[in-house]
Amino acid sequence: MFRKASTLIIAAAATAAVSAPGTAFADDVIGTPQPCVKLSDVTGPDFDVKQCGVSDVDQFRAGLENNGNAYCGPASLYNVLHYWGHVKKAPVGWLTTKVGNLDPKDPADYNVITNSIGRIGVDAKYDGGTKLSNLQTAWNIATKPARDANWSTGVGNVSTATSPDFSGELAKRLNQGPLQIAYGRYKAGPESGSLQRSGGHIVTVVAAKGSFNGSTVQLKLSDPGRAGDHGDGDYLKTQSDYQLLDVTLTKKSIKEYIPVSDNEETAEDESLQPGTYRTVTRWELTGPQYIGSTRQMIENFNWFVMAPPVG
């Protein structure tokens, strides 16, 4: 059984992760595109946070089911683990495979990293996709070597539907380490003005700028599904150049249509029954790389903390 972080653990991890605003980041860390300047301003009323040393691994890879088409969750979690393994020197990984010993940009490590992403998928109960809740379990498994070495770890989730200050909470959690954020792809629902979820995606958050209790926030993302070389040559066998994508989140109140799912264990086809509607808070994601036939609505994010042994 994995230990859950107490308030003390989370506070200790937050302290360990904070550095002075505008701190230059060492070039020898294999992560976020250089040059990178770490930002850590969460004193309010505005915030400006940026983590350095976060990888940007591709999810589309030979060796994964359907060439990794639905491995955004495991790949984005690998980015998080890369940060803790390389920047904070935490012993995270599986058996003899340690994330801190791997360089996603080194062709010699490509297959091992593919296998690691696949392992995260297994631990997160991949079934054609993954959920943030199951990715928390995968995090707990990958960080067990650290806990065995007396590190403290914590993980949690924040929802747009229940958080009174979603963007402010995102900034404070990002100040402790990179996040996994999930958005749904929403199409027009049956009633005019309604929206219906038709899929989703998970990415890694590296930076956030905005105001506490505000209605907009600027993010920088590492998106495992939007590699610059996607579809070119041997892209399934090579790691693309790292990039950070700029997006804007805007707070919205939407009327969401939720269809009824069929229960395969009954003779009745429940999916023929009328669905339900609810009004829910989401944060719409827009940006040059996110233009399509659906609207991207942020739903929640996973946060992660670690702290080395004391003493």
Coordinates of C-alpha atoms in Angstrom, one line a residue, residues 19-235:
S19 CA 13.8 28.8 -6.1
A20 CA 14.1 32.5 -6.6
P21 CA 12.1 34.1 -9.4
G22 CA 14.2 34.4 -12.6
T23 CA 16.7 31.7 -11.7
A24 CA 18.7 30.5 -14.8
F25 CA 18.6 26.7 -15.3
A26 CA 21.6 24.5 -15.8
D27 CA 22.2 23.5 -19.4
D28 CA 23.2 19.9 -18.4
V29 CA 19.6 18.9 -17.5
I30 CA 18.0 17.0 -20.3
G31 CA 14.6 18.7 -20.5
T32 CA 12.7 21.8 -21.4
P33 CA 14.1 23.6 -24.6
Q34 CA 17.1 25.8 -23.6
P35 CA 17.5 28.5 -22.6
C36 CA 15.0 28.1 -19.8
V37 CA 14.5 30.4 -16.8
K38 CA 12.7 29.0 -13.8
L39 CA 9.9 31.3 -12.5
S40 CA 8.4 31.0 -9.1
D41 CA 6.1 34.0 -8.4
V42 CA 3.0 33.0 -6.5
T43 CA 2.8 35.8 -4.0
G44 CA -0.3 37.3 -5.6
P45 CA -2.4 39.0 -6.8
D46 CA -0.7 37.7 -10.0
F47 CA 1.3 34.6 -10.6
D48 CA 4.1 33.6 -13.0
V49 CA 5.4 30.1 -12.7
K50 CA 7.7 28.1 -15.0
Q51 CA 9.5 24.7 -14.5
C52 CA 12.6 23.8 -16.3
G53 CA 14.0 20.3 -17.0
V54 CA 10.7 18.8 -18.2
S55 CA 11.0 16.4 -21.1
D56 CA 8.7 16.4 -24.1
V57 CA 8.5 12.8 -25.2
D58 CA 6.5 11.7 -28.2
Q59 CA 3.5 9.4 -27.7
F60 CA 3.5 8.1 -31.3
R61 CA 6.0 5.3 -31.2
A62 CA 6.6 2.0 -32.8
G63 CA 6.1 -0.8 -30.3
L64 CA 3.0 0.7 -28.6
E65 CA -0.6 -0.4 -29.4
N66 CA -1.8 1.5 -32.5
N67 CA 1.6 3.2 -32.6
G68 CA 0.8 5.0 -29.4
N69 CA -2.3 6.8 -30.7
A70 CA -3.9 6.8 -27.2
Y71 CA -0.8 7.0 -25.1
C72 CA -1.0 10.7 -24.2
G73 CA -1.6 9.9 -20.5
P74 CA 1.5 7.6 -20.1
A75 CA 3.7 9.9 -22.2
S76 CA 2.7 13.0 -20.3
L77 CA 3.4 11.2 -17.0
Y78 CA 6.8 10.2 -18.2
N79 CA 7.5 13.9 -18.7
V80 CA 6.6 14.5 -15.0
L81 CA 8.8 11.6 -13.9
H82 CA 11.7 12.9 -16.1
Y83 CA 11.6 16.2 -14.1
W84 CA 11.8 14.5 -10.7
G85 CA 14.5 12.1 -11.9
H86 CA 16.7 14.6 -13.6
V87 CA 16.1 17.9 -11.8
K88 CA 15.4 16.7 -8.3
K89 CA 17.6 13.5 -8.6
A90 CA 14.8 11.3 -7.2
P91 CA 15.3 7.5 -7.8
V92 CA 12.1 7.0 -9.8
G93 CA 11.5 4.1 -12.3
W94 CA 10.9 0.4 -12.4
L95 CA 13.3 -2.4 -11.3
T96 CA 16.6 -1.7 -13.0
T97 CA 15.2 1.1 -15.2
K98 CA 15.7 4.5 -13.6
V99 CA 14.3 7.6 -15.4
G100 CA 17.3 9.7 -14.3
N101 CA 19.6 7.5 -16.3
L102 CA 17.7 8.0 -19.6
D103 CA 18.0 10.7 -22.2
P104 CA 14.9 10.9 -24.5
K105 CA 17.0 12.7 -27.1
D106 CA 19.6 9.8 -27.2
P107 CA 18.6 7.3 -29.9
A108 CA 20.2 4.6 -27.8
D109 CA 17.6 5.1 -25.1
Y110 CA 14.6 5.4 -27.4
N111 CA 13.4 1.8 -27.1
V112 CA 13.8 1.7 -23.3
I113 CA 11.8 4.9 -23.0
T114 CA 9.1 3.4 -25.3
N115 CA 9.0 0.4 -22.9
S116 CA 8.8 2.7 -19.9
I117 CA 5.8 4.5 -21.5
G118 CA 4.2 1.1 -22.1
R119 CA 4.9 0.1 -18.5
I120 CA 3.1 3.3 -17.3
G121 CA 0.2 2.3 -19.5
V122 CA 0.0 -1.1 -17.9
D123 CA 0.1 0.4 -14.4
A124 CA -2.5 2.9 -15.4
K125 CA -4.9 0.1 -16.7
Y126 CA -4.6 1.3 -20.3
D127 CA -7.7 0.1 -22.2
G128 CA -7.5 2.1 -25.4
G129 CA -6.9 5.2 -23.2
T130 CA -6.1 6.1 -19.6
K131 CA -7.7 8.1 -16.8
L132 CA -6.0 10.6 -14.5
S133 CA -7.1 8.6 -11.5
N134 CA -5.3 5.5 -12.8
L135 CA -2.3 7.5 -13.8
Q136 CA -2.0 8.5 -10.1
T137 CA -1.6 4.7 -9.4
A138 CA 1.1 4.5 -12.1
W139 CA 2.9 7.5 -10.4
N140 CA 2.8 5.7 -7.1
I141 CA 4.3 2.6 -8.6
A142 CA 7.1 4.5 -10.4
T143 CA 8.0 6.4 -7.3
K144 CA 8.1 3.4 -4.9
P145 CA 11.9 3.2 -5.3
A146 CA 12.1 6.8 -4.0
R147 CA 9.9 6.0 -1.0
D148 CA 12.0 2.9 -0.3
A149 CA 14.9 5.4 -0.1
N150 CA 12.9 7.5 2.4
W151 CA 11.7 10.1 0.0
S152 CA 8.2 11.5 0.6
T153 CA 5.7 11.6 -2.3
G154 CA 2.3 12.9 -2.9
V155 CA -0.3 13.1 -5.6
G156 CA -3.8 14.6 -6.0
N157 CA -6.3 16.0 -8.4
V158 CA -8.1 19.3 -8.9
S159 CA -11.3 19.7 -10.9
T160 CA -12.7 22.7 -12.7
A161 CA -16.2 21.8 -11.5
T162 CA -15.3 22.0 -7.7
S163 CA -12.3 24.3 -7.3
P164 CA -13.2 27.9 -6.3
D165 CA -10.0 29.2 -7.9
F166 CA -8.9 26.7 -10.5
S167 CA -6.1 28.8 -12.1
G168 CA -4.7 29.9 -8.8
E169 CA -4.6 26.3 -7.5
L170 CA -3.0 25.3 -10.8
A171 CA -0.2 27.9 -10.3
K172 CA 0.5 26.9 -6.7
R173 CA 0.7 23.2 -7.6
L174 CA 2.8 23.9 -10.7
N175 CA 5.2 25.7 -8.4
Q176 CA 5.9 22.3 -6.8
G177 CA 6.5 20.5 -10.1
P178 CA 5.0 19.9 -13.6
L179 CA 1.3 18.9 -13.9
Q180 CA -0.8 16.5 -16.0
I181 CA -3.9 18.3 -17.3
A182 CA -6.8 16.7 -19.1
Y183 CA -9.2 18.3 -21.6
G184 CA -12.3 17.0 -23.3
R185 CA -13.1 17.5 -26.9
Y186 CA -16.7 18.8 -27.0
K187 CA -19.0 18.9 -29.9
A188 CA -22.5 20.4 -30.2
G189 CA -25.1 18.6 -28.1
P190 CA -28.7 17.8 -28.9
E191 CA -30.2 21.0 -27.6
S192 CA -29.1 24.4 -28.9
G193 CA -26.2 25.8 -27.0
S194 CA -25.4 22.5 -25.3
L195 CA -22.1 20.6 -25.6
Q196 CA -21.3 16.9 -25.5
R197 CA -17.9 15.3 -24.8
S198 CA -16.6 13.3 -27.7
G199 CA -13.1 12.3 -26.5
G200 CA -10.1 13.8 -24.6
H201 CA -6.4 14.3 -24.4
I202 CA -3.8 14.7 -21.6
V203 CA -0.7 17.0 -21.7
T204 CA 2.0 18.2 -19.4
V205 CA 1.9 21.8 -18.0
V206 CA 5.3 23.5 -17.8
A207 CA 4.3 27.2 -17.2
A208 CA 1.4 29.3 -16.1
K209 CA 0.8 33.1 -16.0
G210 CA -2.3 34.9 -14.8
S211 CA -4.1 36.2 -11.7
F212 CA -5.5 34.5 -8.6
N213 CA -9.3 34.4 -8.9
G214 CA -9.0 35.4 -12.5
S215 CA -10.9 34.1 -15.5
T216 CA -8.0 33.6 -18.0
V217 CA -4.6 32.0 -17.7
Q218 CA -1.7 31.6 -20.2
L219 CA -0.1 28.1 -20.2
K220 CA 3.0 26.5 -21.8
L221 CA 2.5 22.8 -22.6
S222 CA 4.5 19.8 -23.6
D223 CA 2.0 17.9 -25.7
P224 CA 3.1 14.3 -26.5
G225 CA 0.6 14.2 -29.4
R226 CA 1.8 17.3 -31.3
A227 CA 5.4 16.5 -32.4
G228 CA 6.9 18.8 -35.0
D229 CA 7.9 15.8 -37.2
H230 CA 4.6 13.9 -36.9
G231 CA 4.1 11.9 -40.1
D232 CA 7.6 12.5 -41.5
G233 CA 10.0 9.7 -42.3
D234 CA 10.8 7.4 -39.4
Y235 CA 8.9 9.6 -36.9

